[in-house]
XYZ file of C-alpha atoms in Angstrom:
102
model
C 0.956 -15.110 2.530
C -2.300 -17.019 2.679
C -5.308 -16.351 0.506
C -7.264 -14.739 3.346
C -4.337 -12.475 4.201
C -4.009 -11.481 0.546
C -7.693 -10.526 0.367
C -7.450 -8.543 3.607
C -4.284 -6.814 2.358
C -6.075 -5.622 -0.779
C -9.262 -4.672 1.112
C -7.324 -2.484 3.541
C -5.635 -0.780 0.584
C -9.039 -0.209 -1.026
C -10.282 1.379 2.198
C -7.295 3.742 2.344
C -7.774 4.713 -1.318
C -11.534 5.109 -0.871
C -11.078 7.459 2.068
C -8.566 9.507 0.099
C -10.821 9.680 -2.949
C -13.765 10.805 -0.823
C -11.700 13.469 0.920
C -10.377 14.703 -2.426
C -13.931 15.005 -3.751
C -14.936 17.212 -0.828
C -11.772 19.317 -1.329
C -10.387 18.770 2.188
C -8.326 15.835 0.928
C -5.744 18.170 -0.537
C -4.803 19.065 3.028
C -5.475 15.810 4.934
C -4.479 13.003 2.567
C -0.831 13.070 3.602
C -1.866 11.982 7.105
C -3.647 8.976 5.636
C -0.584 8.233 3.498
C 1.712 8.142 6.511
C -0.717 5.903 8.381
C -1.075 3.592 5.343
C 2.693 3.383 4.888
C 3.226 2.456 8.521
C 0.335 -0.015 8.460
C 1.613 -1.899 5.427
C 5.236 -1.808 6.575
C 4.424 -3.246 10.008
C 2.015 -5.784 8.488
C 4.641 -7.046 6.057
C 7.291 -7.212 8.805
C 4.903 -9.244 10.989
C 4.375 -11.658 8.088
C 8.129 -12.087 7.816
C 8.508 -10.365 4.465
C 11.964 -8.880 4.095
C 12.155 -5.960 1.690
C 15.920 -5.667 1.831
C 16.929 -8.911 0.160
C 16.850 -9.424 -3.587
C 13.446 -11.150 -3.528
C 11.793 -8.374 -1.530
C 13.304 -5.507 -3.510
C 10.323 -5.569 -5.903
C 7.988 -5.053 -2.956
C 10.098 -2.188 -1.629
C 10.133 -0.496 -5.044
C 6.363 -0.859 -5.416
C 5.898 0.565 -1.891
C 8.073 3.572 -2.718
C 6.251 4.024 -6.038
C 2.861 3.984 -4.314
C 4.102 6.457 -1.724
C 5.412 8.733 -4.491
C 2.052 8.714 -6.262
C 0.131 9.189 -3.028
C 2.142 12.204 -1.881
C 1.309 14.254 -4.988
C -1.775 16.424 -4.449
C -4.806 15.519 -6.603
C -2.923 12.540 -8.065
C -3.308 10.796 -4.723
C -6.953 10.088 -5.493
C -5.681 7.374 -7.864
C -5.569 3.906 -6.287
C -1.841 3.830 -5.497
C -2.164 1.784 -2.307
C -4.408 -0.732 -4.042
C -1.897 -1.107 -6.868
C 0.856 -1.652 -4.301
C -1.191 -4.284 -2.445
C -2.102 -6.108 -5.647
C 1.531 -6.115 -6.802
C 2.683 -7.412 -3.418
C 0.164 -10.255 -3.548
C 1.209 -11.092 -7.118
C 4.896 -11.056 -6.145
C 4.303 -13.292 -3.141
C 2.226 -15.856 -5.008
C 4.540 -15.879 -8.024
C 7.522 -16.593 -5.755
C 5.696 -19.550 -4.220
C 4.992 -21.035 -7.646
C 8.656 -20.937 -8.675
């Protein structure tokens, strides 16, 4: 993962979380946020597959667990206004850059 890709990864997560927070503030997010969660999950999954990140080997298991954790937080009503996708993106970037250093 390059530096530009890492920044874009986190920015896309911030956009997803910002939309969800806005929708939660205007009350309609309680109903519509799950649609954004499904779209975000598919977006990040396809993006990581296109980058060649495997989540099923031992190295990628941390990424898979953080993805499932973010999805768990994001599927709970009212809790989904917390930045779960941003936390997932930041953890993924940290995991990728820490593996390159080792």
